[in-house]
Amino acid sequence: MEIQIKTPKTEYHNVYDGPFGLQTRNGFVTELRIEDIGVVTPRNLAGTQTQFIYGFSVESANTGEVYHYLFSVDSANKLFASIYDSQFQCRSFYEIGQMAADLEPFSVAVNYNQIIVNSRSIPYPLWGFVGGSLTKANKVESINPDTPALTLFPGRVCSFADRFAWAYANQVIFNDPGTEPRTITAPNAISFGGTVLDIFQAGEGGSLIVVCTDATYAIPPDGLNGFQFQGVISRIPGYQGSISNNAATARGATLGLVKDGVIDISSFQKRQLANYRQRRLLSKSVGPDASGDYRNGTMLSTDEGFIISINGKSALLDLDTGLVTWLYGTDNWSDEGGGDIDIVGVLKDADGKNIFITKTNIIELFGNTDYAQTPTTGLPTPISIRPEGSICTNAGSDPQMSPVVREITTSADRPGFLQLSYVRNSLQSDTTPPPQLSIVINGTTVWNPSAFLREREMRSRRMQRAIRVDSPDVELSFTGGAVRIGETFDLVTKGIGKNRPSN
């Protein structure tokens, strides 16, 4: 029988729904490693930094150039900031100060070509102009003599309309009208019933979403007229925050983490992120531990959707396709070992392409091969690793039939690469065959008379076995990056006894 792969009960690992259908992810290409920070590249000696904790990209309104701001810590828990250009050439590297022992998420706000970075883990907020270094943000007195400026505090921050929203404890305070983000006064302070954990604007022109420990609130932008906030605050019941970075917004959708997955805060629709409960061989365990909670993870937003990271694996939720795919490397991927890819931030290049920040790597999805290292003087060409993608699904069957799985047929388009299938202790694999027609290439030493040009087309492989199951839980895997995968596979079963028919 033919089984559709794209169903709600399917779990995807390093597989996404692209413009040409299902395919394995592109290669992980490491643009920077944590050892590259603060030293000349290609390095001959590792730097002092031990972990990336945050980063963002911003485009200069004057020149259009993109700058990447990276934050890292050393073994003494001192915070450092680095500025890189669009080609990942270092422009600046400097120490900020001592971090708190408990790491709290960072947040950023950009308006009027100025940047504010804030976190409860740093001794003071940071301020600077786009492309320049960030320094301590000191308060600037208000032009209104009746409202003295308040001291700027570590906490959360975001852009809201043409203003900056600062959050601390149970308060949100907006800066005075104008272009100075460092002027906050008491008349623009709003108090809530619980501690403010996350603040962000729900899309361009949307309301300010304030996630607190007691509820979630929405503040419309039309209340920001003048030196005192005069808007109406609406309470969204049903969702309370647990820790910071448990909620985010992307393209008008606002999601929050709950115990068993994510929830749309506006419609209260829940969604599971991992639903395969059988033994795994080809894919890795994802999600929280057996008795765990997704709220122990973090959520970030991108232009395409959301990134949920927990236990060293990161799930990408695509709003266009609705598909969730878990990202990680192979076993010999060097980011914390075991293939773990724990995304802590997202950069963007000049074309808007996502570049992921993990705890030890800056990763771009490109090509079809993983490069976990960056060039060094001793190893100018990093070692390549072949990625692979997996699909976990339940084929569905009447347990009373107790069928015997005899064949599984899959298809992919990358000649010479493996297709694998696993069901109940039976692992079978075969190599994708080349197309029937091969064209001899004449030319340089790169394209020589002994080389062949093979057109990529979907080729199937039939893998035979004899495994009795009550409900066929199947894992499929495909080696290689950017490999197209057939959206169906064929499962042949044979019953046992006259009342258990074959399909």
Short mmCIF file of C-alpha atoms in Angstrom, two decimals:
data_model
loop_
_atom_site.label_atom_id
_atom_site.label_comp_id
_atom_site.label_asym_id
_atom_site.label_seq_id
_atom_site.Cartn_x
_atom_site.Cartn_y
_atom_site.Cartn_z
CA MET A 1 0.00 0.00 0.00
CA GLU A 2 1.11 3.54 -0.71
CA ILE A 3 1.75 5.63 2.40
CA GLN A 4 1.67 9.42 2.34
CA ILE A 5 4.57 10.98 4.24
CA LYS A 6 3.18 14.50 4.65
CA THR A 7 0.64 13.83 7.41
CA PRO A 8 0.22 15.43 10.86
CA LYS A 9 1.62 12.32 12.58
CA THR A 10 4.95 12.45 10.71
CA GLU A 11 8.07 13.73 12.45
CA TYR A 12 10.84 15.31 10.36
CA HIS A 13 14.55 15.41 11.16
CA ASN A 14 16.79 17.53 8.91
CA VAL A 15 14.04 17.37 6.28
CA TYR A 16 11.96 20.32 5.14
CA ASP A 17 9.26 21.05 2.57
CA GLY A 18 10.99 23.13 -0.09
CA PRO A 19 9.90 24.55 -3.45
CA PHE A 20 10.48 21.13 -5.07
CA GLY A 21 8.88 19.04 -2.33
CA LEU A 22 10.47 17.21 0.58
CA GLN A 23 14.25 17.30 0.72
CA THR A 24 17.04 16.92 3.25
CA ARG A 25 18.53 20.11 4.62
CA ASN A 26 21.48 21.88 3.05
CA GLY A 27 24.93 21.54 4.57
CA PHE A 28 25.95 23.30 7.77
CA VAL A 29 28.81 25.63 6.83
CA THR A 30 30.54 27.18 9.84
CA GLU A 31 31.29 30.85 9.24
CA LEU A 32 32.85 31.35 12.68
CA ARG A 33 33.70 29.16 15.63
CA ILE A 34 33.94 30.39 19.19
CA GLU A 35 37.74 29.88 19.01
CA ASP A 36 37.88 32.49 16.20
CA ILE A 37 36.53 35.32 18.37
CA GLY A 38 39.17 37.82 19.40
CA VAL A 39 42.01 36.37 17.28
CA VAL A 40 43.24 36.82 13.73
CA THR A 41 41.61 34.49 11.20
CA PRO A 42 42.56 32.00 9.97
CA ARG A 43 43.72 31.36 13.51
CA ASN A 44 46.86 29.58 14.66
CA LEU A 45 45.79 29.83 18.29
CA ALA A 46 42.35 29.55 19.87
CA GLY A 47 40.86 32.62 21.51
CA THR A 48 39.71 32.90 25.11
CA GLN A 49 35.96 32.75 24.45
CA THR A 50 34.02 29.65 25.52
CA GLN A 51 30.42 30.19 24.41
CA PHE A 52 28.16 32.38 22.27
CA ILE A 53 25.14 33.59 24.21
CA TYR A 54 23.41 36.02 21.84
CA GLY A 55 23.67 37.88 18.55
CA PHE A 56 21.73 39.90 16.02
CA SER A 57 22.14 41.61 12.65
CA VAL A 58 21.26 45.17 11.80
CA GLU A 59 21.40 47.15 8.57
CA SER A 60 22.73 50.70 8.54
CA ALA A 61 20.10 53.19 7.41
CA ASN A 62 22.86 55.38 5.97
CA THR A 63 24.98 52.91 4.01
CA GLY A 64 22.83 49.78 3.72
CA GLU A 65 25.69 47.68 5.10
CA VAL A 66 24.82 44.76 7.38
CA TYR A 67 26.61 44.37 10.72
CA HIS A 68 26.58 41.27 12.92
CA TYR A 69 26.78 41.84 16.69
CA LEU A 70 27.91 38.78 18.67
CA PHE A 71 28.06 38.34 22.44
CA SER A 72 30.25 35.69 24.06
CA VAL A 73 31.72 34.83 27.44
CA ASP A 74 35.08 33.48 28.59
CA SER A 75 35.88 30.95 31.31
CA ALA A 76 35.64 33.67 33.99
CA ASN A 77 32.08 34.52 32.82
CA LYS A 78 33.13 37.91 31.48
CA LEU A 79 30.97 39.26 28.65
CA PHE A 80 32.57 40.32 25.36
CA ALA A 81 31.03 41.92 22.27
CA SER A 82 32.22 41.49 18.68
CA ILE A 83 31.15 43.34 15.53
CA TYR A 84 31.54 41.64 12.15
CA ASP A 85 30.71 42.90 8.69
CA SER A 86 28.67 41.01 6.11
CA GLN A 87 31.77 39.00 5.08
CA PHE A 88 32.43 38.01 8.71
CA GLN A 89 35.50 40.18 8.97
CA CYS A 90 35.98 41.44 12.52
CA ARG A 91 35.48 45.19 12.97
CA SER A 92 35.63 45.35 16.76
CA PHE A 93 36.13 43.15 19.81
CA TYR A 94 35.94 44.42 23.38
CA GLU A 95 35.03 43.49 26.95
CA ILE A 96 31.76 44.69 28.46
CA GLY A 97 31.86 43.43 32.04
CA GLN A 98 31.12 40.62 34.42
CA MET A 99 28.05 38.52 33.71
CA ALA A 100 25.66 37.35 36.43
CA ALA A 101 25.99 33.72 37.48
CA ASP A 102 22.49 32.88 36.18
CA LEU A 103 22.29 33.51 32.43
CA GLU A 104 19.15 35.41 31.41
CA PRO A 105 18.14 35.89 27.75
CA PHE A 106 19.17 39.05 25.91
CA SER A 107 16.90 41.38 23.93
CA VAL A 108 17.55 44.15 21.42
CA ALA A 109 15.73 47.22 20.11
CA VAL A 110 16.68 49.26 17.04
CA ASN A 111 15.17 52.64 16.10
CA TYR A 112 16.52 55.83 14.55
CA ASN A 113 19.81 54.05 13.71
CA GLN A 114 20.39 53.44 17.44
CA ILE A 115 20.70 50.14 19.29
CA ILE A 116 19.72 49.19 22.83
CA VAL A 117 20.73 45.76 24.19
CA ASN A 118 19.45 44.65 27.57
CA SER A 119 19.42 41.62 29.85
CA ARG A 120 19.05 40.91 33.55
CA SER A 121 22.41 39.15 33.35
CA ILE A 122 24.48 42.25 32.53
CA PRO A 123 25.32 45.07 34.95
CA TYR A 124 23.80 47.80 32.74
CA PRO A 125 22.02 48.25 29.39
CA LEU A 126 24.11 48.89 26.27
CA TRP A 127 23.63 51.68 23.75
CA GLY A 128 25.27 52.69 20.49
CA PHE A 129 24.78 53.60 16.85
CA VAL A 130 24.46 50.98 14.12
CA GLY A 131 27.93 49.88 13.02
CA GLY A 132 29.62 51.25 16.13
CA SER A 133 30.60 49.81 19.49
CA LEU A 134 28.08 49.54 22.30
CA THR A 135 28.71 51.32 25.60
CA LYS A 136 26.91 51.75 28.90
CA ALA A 137 23.52 53.38 28.41
CA ASN A 138 23.31 56.35 30.77
CA LYS A 139 20.06 58.21 31.29
CA VAL A 140 19.44 61.43 29.36
CA GLU A 141 17.26 64.07 30.99
CA SER A 142 13.88 64.81 29.50
CA ILE A 143 13.16 68.03 27.66
CA ASN A 144 10.09 68.25 29.89
CA PRO A 145 11.35 69.80 33.16
CA ASP A 146 8.39 68.39 35.11
CA THR A 147 9.38 64.75 34.47
CA PRO A 148 12.91 63.84 35.60
CA ALA A 149 14.50 60.91 33.81
CA LEU A 150 14.67 57.53 35.51
CA THR A 151 17.82 55.45 35.82
CA LEU A 152 18.14 52.83 33.10
CA PHE A 153 17.99 49.30 34.45
CA PRO A 154 18.90 45.77 33.31
CA GLY A 155 15.85 43.90 32.04
CA ARG A 156 14.07 43.52 28.70
CA VAL A 157 13.73 45.94 25.77
CA CYS A 158 12.07 46.05 22.33
CA SER A 159 11.09 48.48 19.59
CA PHE A 160 7.45 49.57 19.63
CA ALA A 161 6.23 51.84 16.81
CA ASP A 162 8.77 54.71 16.86
CA ARG A 163 9.56 54.27 20.55
CA PHE A 164 11.58 51.99 22.84
CA ALA A 165 9.82 49.86 25.44
CA TRP A 166 11.82 49.04 28.56
CA ALA A 167 10.70 46.29 30.96
CA TYR A 168 11.82 45.62 34.52
CA ALA A 169 10.13 43.58 37.26
CA ASN A 170 6.39 44.21 36.74
CA GLN A 171 6.70 47.45 34.76
CA VAL A 172 6.98 48.55 31.14
CA ILE A 173 8.22 52.11 30.51
CA PHE A 174 8.28 53.91 27.15
CA ASN A 175 10.89 56.49 26.26
CA ASP A 176 9.86 60.10 25.68
CA PRO A 177 8.76 61.12 22.16
CA GLY A 178 11.69 61.85 19.89
CA THR A 179 14.88 60.10 18.91
CA GLU A 180 16.49 59.61 22.34
CA PRO A 181 15.94 56.05 23.63
CA ARG A 182 17.69 56.72 26.95
CA THR A 183 15.04 59.07 28.34
CA ILE A 184 12.37 57.24 30.33
CA THR A 185 10.08 58.97 32.82
CA ALA A 186 7.48 57.92 35.40
CA PRO A 187 4.35 59.12 33.47
CA ASN A 188 5.14 56.55 30.75
CA ALA A 189 5.33 53.61 33.19
CA ILE A 190 2.71 50.84 33.20
CA SER A 191 2.46 48.30 36.02
CA PHE A 192 1.17 44.74 35.63
CA GLY A 193 0.01 42.06 38.01
CA GLY A 194 3.00 39.79 37.40
CA THR A 195 6.65 39.93 36.43
CA VAL A 196 7.27 40.89 32.81
CA LEU A 197 9.11 38.07 31.05
CA ASP A 198 8.82 38.91 27.33
CA ILE A 199 7.85 42.00 25.33
CA PHE A 200 7.65 42.30 21.55
CA GLN A 201 5.58 44.02 18.88
CA ALA A 202 3.21 41.71 17.02
CA GLY A 203 4.12 42.66 13.46
CA GLU A 204 4.57 46.05 11.86
CA GLY A 205 1.95 48.42 13.26
CA GLY A 206 0.71 45.75 15.68
CA SER A 207 0.17 45.84 19.41
CA LEU A 208 2.87 45.44 22.02
CA ILE A 209 2.57 41.96 23.53
CA VAL A 210 3.58 41.77 27.19
CA VAL A 211 3.95 38.24 28.57
CA CYS A 212 3.82 38.18 32.36
CA THR A 213 3.70 35.50 35.02
CA ASP A 214 -0.01 36.12 35.59
CA ALA A 215 -1.33 36.66 32.03
CA THR A 216 -0.53 38.13 28.61
CA TYR A 217 -1.40 41.73 27.74
CA ALA A 218 -1.73 43.73 24.50
CA ILE A 219 -1.03 47.46 24.23
CA PRO A 220 -2.12 49.27 21.02
CA PRO A 221 0.33 51.75 19.49
CA ASP A 222 -2.24 54.58 19.35
CA GLY A 223 -1.73 55.24 23.08
CA LEU A 224 1.78 56.61 22.51
CA ASN A 225 0.75 60.15 21.66
CA GLY A 226 2.57 62.64 23.84
CA PHE A 227 4.66 62.37 26.98
CA GLN A 228 2.18 60.15 28.85
CA PHE A 229 0.73 56.83 27.74
CA GLN A 230 -3.05 57.11 27.31
CA GLY A 231 -4.02 53.85 25.60
CA VAL A 232 -6.19 50.93 26.62
CA ILE A 233 -4.50 47.75 27.84
CA SER A 234 -6.30 44.51 27.02
CA ARG A 235 -5.73 41.29 28.97
CA ILE A 236 -5.36 38.02 27.05
CA PRO A 237 -6.24 35.26 29.52
CA GLY A 238 -5.16 31.68 29.20
CA TYR A 239 -1.40 32.02 28.80
CA GLN A 240 1.16 32.85 31.47
CA GLY A 241 4.90 32.95 30.99
CA SER A 242 7.34 30.76 32.92
CA ILE A 243 10.74 32.12 31.89
CA SER A 244 11.94 34.65 29.33
CA ASN A 245 12.11 33.63 25.66
CA ASN A 246 9.14 31.28 26.07
CA ALA A 247 7.07 33.34 23.60
CA ALA A 248 7.68 35.11 20.30
CA THR A 249 5.88 36.63 17.33
CA ALA A 250 6.42 36.19 13.60
CA ARG A 251 4.29 37.48 10.71
CA GLY A 252 1.35 38.26 12.96
CA ALA A 253 1.33 34.89 14.74
CA THR A 254 2.15 34.92 18.46
CA LEU A 255 3.13 31.58 19.97
CA GLY A 256 4.14 30.46 23.44
CA LEU A 257 5.71 27.31 24.80
CA VAL A 258 3.54 25.01 26.91
CA LYS A 259 4.28 21.69 28.57
CA ASP A 260 3.62 19.49 25.53
CA GLY A 261 4.45 21.85 22.63
CA VAL A 262 3.40 25.31 21.49
CA ILE A 263 0.15 27.26 21.67
CA ASP A 264 -1.20 30.11 19.57
CA ILE A 265 -1.84 32.76 22.22
CA SER A 266 -4.66 34.40 20.26
CA SER A 267 -6.59 31.26 19.20
CA PHE A 268 -5.38 28.84 21.95
CA GLN A 269 -4.70 26.12 19.39
CA LYS A 270 -2.02 23.71 20.58
CA ARG A 271 0.49 21.84 18.51
CA GLN A 272 2.90 19.05 19.33
CA LEU A 273 6.47 19.34 18.09
CA ALA A 274 7.52 15.69 18.49
CA ASN A 275 5.03 12.83 18.32
CA TYR A 276 7.05 9.69 17.50
CA ARG A 277 7.14 7.50 20.60
CA GLN A 278 8.79 4.33 19.33
CA ARG A 279 12.38 3.16 19.49
CA ARG A 280 14.65 5.21 17.23
CA LEU A 281 17.64 4.02 15.27
CA LEU A 282 18.07 6.43 12.34
CA SER A 283 16.89 9.64 14.04
CA LYS A 284 17.83 11.19 17.37
CA SER A 285 15.61 11.76 20.39
CA VAL A 286 14.19 15.28 20.36
CA GLY A 287 12.07 17.42 22.62
CA PRO A 288 12.10 17.40 26.43
CA ASP A 289 13.01 14.41 28.54
CA ALA A 290 10.38 11.75 29.22
CA SER A 291 8.80 13.74 32.05
CA GLY A 292 10.06 17.09 30.82
CA ASP A 293 8.49 20.33 29.73
CA TYR A 294 8.97 22.43 26.57
CA ARG A 295 8.90 25.53 28.77
CA ASN A 296 12.45 24.65 29.81
CA GLY A 297 13.49 25.54 26.25
CA THR A 298 13.56 28.81 24.33
CA MET A 299 11.70 30.26 21.35
CA LEU A 300 13.06 32.67 18.73
CA SER A 301 11.35 34.19 15.70
CA THR A 302 12.48 34.42 12.08
CA ASP A 303 10.86 35.76 8.91
CA GLU A 304 9.71 32.22 8.08
CA GLY A 305 8.42 31.20 11.50
CA PHE A 306 9.81 30.08 14.83
CA ILE A 307 12.81 28.23 16.28
CA ILE A 308 12.28 26.17 19.44
CA SER A 309 15.46 24.90 21.12
CA ILE A 310 15.59 22.32 23.91
CA ASN A 311 18.10 19.66 24.99
CA GLY A 312 20.58 20.55 22.26
CA LYS A 313 18.13 20.15 19.35
CA SER A 314 16.25 22.93 17.55
CA ALA A 315 12.87 22.69 15.83
CA LEU A 316 12.01 25.01 12.93
CA LEU A 317 8.30 25.76 12.58
CA ASP A 318 7.60 27.06 9.05
CA LEU A 319 4.48 29.22 8.89
CA ASP A 320 4.13 28.76 5.11
CA THR A 321 4.04 24.97 5.09
CA GLY A 322 3.11 24.30 8.71
CA LEU A 323 5.90 21.72 8.85
CA VAL A 324 8.14 21.28 11.89
CA THR A 325 11.65 19.96 11.28
CA TRP A 326 14.28 19.21 13.90
CA LEU A 327 17.81 20.37 13.07
CA TYR A 328 21.00 18.72 14.27
CA GLY A 329 24.31 17.47 12.91
CA THR A 330 25.78 13.99 12.56
CA ASP A 331 27.37 12.13 15.47
CA ASN A 332 30.82 13.53 14.71
CA TRP A 333 29.55 17.10 14.43
CA SER A 334 31.71 19.03 16.87
CA ASP A 335 29.15 21.45 18.35
CA GLU A 336 28.97 20.06 21.91
CA GLY A 337 29.25 16.51 20.57
CA GLY A 338 26.55 14.12 19.45
CA GLY A 339 25.28 16.42 16.73
CA ASP A 340 23.69 18.93 19.11
CA ILE A 341 22.66 22.23 17.54
CA ASP A 342 21.29 24.52 20.25
CA ILE A 343 20.34 27.77 18.48
CA VAL A 344 20.70 30.84 20.73
CA GLY A 345 20.33 33.58 18.12
CA VAL A 346 19.67 34.35 14.46
CA LEU A 347 21.69 36.59 12.14
CA LYS A 348 20.69 37.76 8.66
CA ASP A 349 22.82 38.47 5.63
CA ALA A 350 22.21 41.27 3.15
CA ASP A 351 19.70 39.10 1.25
CA GLY A 352 17.71 38.24 4.36
CA LYS A 353 18.99 34.66 4.64
CA ASN A 354 19.08 33.19 8.15
CA ILE A 355 22.43 32.43 9.79
CA PHE A 356 22.16 30.50 13.04
CA ILE A 357 24.13 31.12 16.24
CA THR A 358 24.74 28.01 18.34
CA LYS A 359 26.76 27.94 21.54
CA THR A 360 29.99 27.28 19.64
CA ASN A 361 29.31 27.94 15.94
CA ILE A 362 27.92 30.50 13.52
CA ILE A 363 26.21 28.29 10.92
CA GLU A 364 24.88 28.99 7.44
CA LEU A 365 22.82 26.49 5.47
CA PHE A 366 24.57 26.15 2.12
CA GLY A 367 25.48 23.42 -0.36
CA ASN A 368 25.16 19.75 0.50
CA THR A 369 28.06 19.10 2.89
CA ASP A 370 28.64 19.89 6.57
CA TYR A 371 31.78 21.75 7.61
CA ALA A 372 31.90 21.83 11.39
CA GLN A 373 35.27 23.63 11.56
CA THR A 374 36.63 26.88 10.17
CA PRO A 375 39.99 27.23 8.38
CA THR A 376 43.09 27.44 10.55
CA THR A 377 46.74 27.78 9.65
CA GLY A 378 47.18 24.08 10.42
CA LEU A 379 44.00 22.96 8.64
CA PRO A 380 43.25 25.40 5.79
CA THR A 381 40.56 23.11 4.34
CA PRO A 382 38.08 21.94 7.01
CA ILE A 383 36.98 18.31 7.08
CA SER A 384 33.64 17.68 5.39
CA ILE A 385 30.85 15.55 6.83
CA ARG A 386 27.90 14.09 4.93
CA PRO A 387 24.56 15.10 6.49
CA GLU A 388 21.45 12.96 6.50
CA GLY A 389 17.73 13.47 7.00
CA SER A 390 15.17 11.19 8.60
CA ILE A 391 11.40 10.77 8.63
CA CYS A 392 9.45 8.99 11.40
CA THR A 393 5.85 7.97 10.83
CA ASN A 394 3.22 5.34 11.55
CA ALA A 395 1.92 3.51 8.49
CA GLY A 396 -1.36 2.56 10.14
CA SER A 397 -2.75 -0.95 10.34
CA ASP A 398 -5.38 -2.99 12.12
CA PRO A 399 -3.58 -4.64 15.07
CA GLN A 400 -5.89 -7.65 14.74
CA MET A 401 -4.33 -8.39 11.37
CA SER A 402 -0.85 -8.57 12.95
CA PRO A 403 0.78 -8.18 9.52
CA VAL A 404 4.29 -9.16 8.46
CA VAL A 405 6.16 -6.32 6.75
CA ARG A 406 7.78 -7.78 3.66
CA GLU A 407 8.91 -4.76 1.62
CA ILE A 408 9.45 -1.03 2.01
CA THR A 409 10.12 0.97 -1.15
CA THR A 410 11.45 4.53 -0.94
CA SER A 411 12.69 7.02 -3.53
CA ALA A 412 15.26 9.82 -3.71
CA ASP A 413 17.19 11.67 -6.40
CA ARG A 414 20.86 11.61 -5.32
CA PRO A 415 22.79 8.82 -7.16
CA GLY A 416 25.28 6.91 -5.06
CA PHE A 417 23.78 7.96 -1.71
CA LEU A 418 21.99 5.67 0.73
CA GLN A 419 18.28 5.18 1.31
CA LEU A 420 17.54 3.42 4.61
CA SER A 421 14.44 2.01 6.29
CA TYR A 422 13.93 0.71 9.81
CA VAL A 423 10.99 -1.09 11.36
CA ARG A 424 11.08 -3.12 14.58
CA ASN A 425 14.76 -4.13 14.79
CA SER A 426 15.05 -4.54 11.02
CA LEU A 427 17.38 -2.09 9.27
CA GLN A 428 17.78 -2.29 5.51
CA SER A 429 19.56 0.07 3.11
CA ASP A 430 20.33 0.42 -0.57
CA THR A 431 22.10 2.92 -2.80
CA THR A 432 20.19 5.24 -5.10
CA PRO A 433 21.07 4.09 -8.62
CA PRO A 434 22.22 6.51 -11.33
CA PRO A 435 19.82 7.45 -14.14
CA GLN A 436 19.88 5.32 -17.24
CA LEU A 437 21.36 8.04 -19.44
CA SER A 438 24.86 9.37 -18.72
CA ILE A 439 26.60 11.94 -20.90
CA VAL A 440 30.39 11.97 -21.31
CA ILE A 441 31.94 15.34 -20.52
CA ASN A 442 34.95 16.55 -22.55
CA GLY A 443 36.94 19.52 -21.36
CA THR A 444 39.45 20.53 -18.70
CA THR A 445 41.05 18.43 -15.99
CA VAL A 446 37.99 19.12 -13.85
CA TRP A 447 35.57 17.93 -16.56
CA ASN A 448 37.56 15.11 -18.10
CA PRO A 449 36.65 12.39 -20.65
CA SER A 450 36.20 9.80 -17.89
CA ALA A 451 33.65 11.91 -16.00
CA PHE A 452 29.90 11.63 -16.48
CA LEU A 453 27.10 14.14 -16.18
CA ARG A 454 24.12 12.41 -14.59
CA GLU A 455 20.78 14.10 -14.41
CA ARG A 456 19.18 13.86 -10.98
CA GLU A 457 15.85 12.10 -11.04
CA MET A 458 13.77 10.21 -8.49
CA ARG A 459 14.88 6.56 -8.27
CA SER A 460 13.27 4.00 -5.99
CA ARG A 461 14.83 1.25 -3.90
CA ARG A 462 12.97 -1.80 -2.60
CA MET A 463 14.15 -3.15 0.77
CA GLN A 464 12.87 -6.60 1.74
CA ARG A 465 12.43 -8.12 5.20
CA ALA A 466 10.02 -10.32 7.16
CA ILE A 467 9.04 -8.54 10.38
CA ARG A 468 5.78 -9.09 12.20
CA VAL A 469 4.26 -5.93 13.71
CA ASP A 470 0.88 -4.89 15.07
CA SER A 471 1.27 -1.27 13.96
CA PRO A 472 4.11 -0.46 11.53
CA ASP A 473 6.19 2.39 12.96
CA VAL A 474 8.68 3.25 10.24
CA GLU A 475 11.86 5.31 10.14
CA LEU A 476 13.24 6.38 6.75
CA SER A 477 16.60 8.03 6.27
CA PHE A 478 18.45 9.56 3.32
CA THR A 479 22.14 10.46 3.29
CA GLY A 480 23.44 13.63 1.67
CA GLY A 481 22.40 17.26 1.76
CA ALA A 482 19.73 18.79 -0.50
CA VAL A 483 18.43 15.34 -1.54
CA ARG A 484 14.86 15.32 -2.85
CA ILE A 485 12.67 12.67 -1.26
CA GLY A 486 9.58 11.01 -2.66
CA GLU A 487 6.47 12.13 -0.78
CA THR A 488 5.14 8.57 -0.61
CA PHE A 489 6.63 5.19 0.19
CA ASP A 490 5.27 1.74 -0.46
CA LEU A 491 4.68 -0.75 2.32
CA VAL A 492 3.95 -4.39 1.45
CA THR A 493 2.59 -6.62 4.19
CA LYS A 494 1.52 -10.24 4.25
CA GLY A 495 -0.95 -11.57 6.75
CA ILE A 496 -0.63 -14.76 8.79
CA GLY A 497 -3.56 -17.12 8.60
CA LYS A 498 -6.64 -17.09 6.39
CA ASN A 499 -8.23 -14.12 8.23
CA ARG A 500 -5.16 -11.88 7.84
CA PRO A 501 -4.97 -10.83 4.21
CA SER A 502 -2.01 -9.35 2.41
CA ASN A 503 -2.13 -5.85 0.93
#
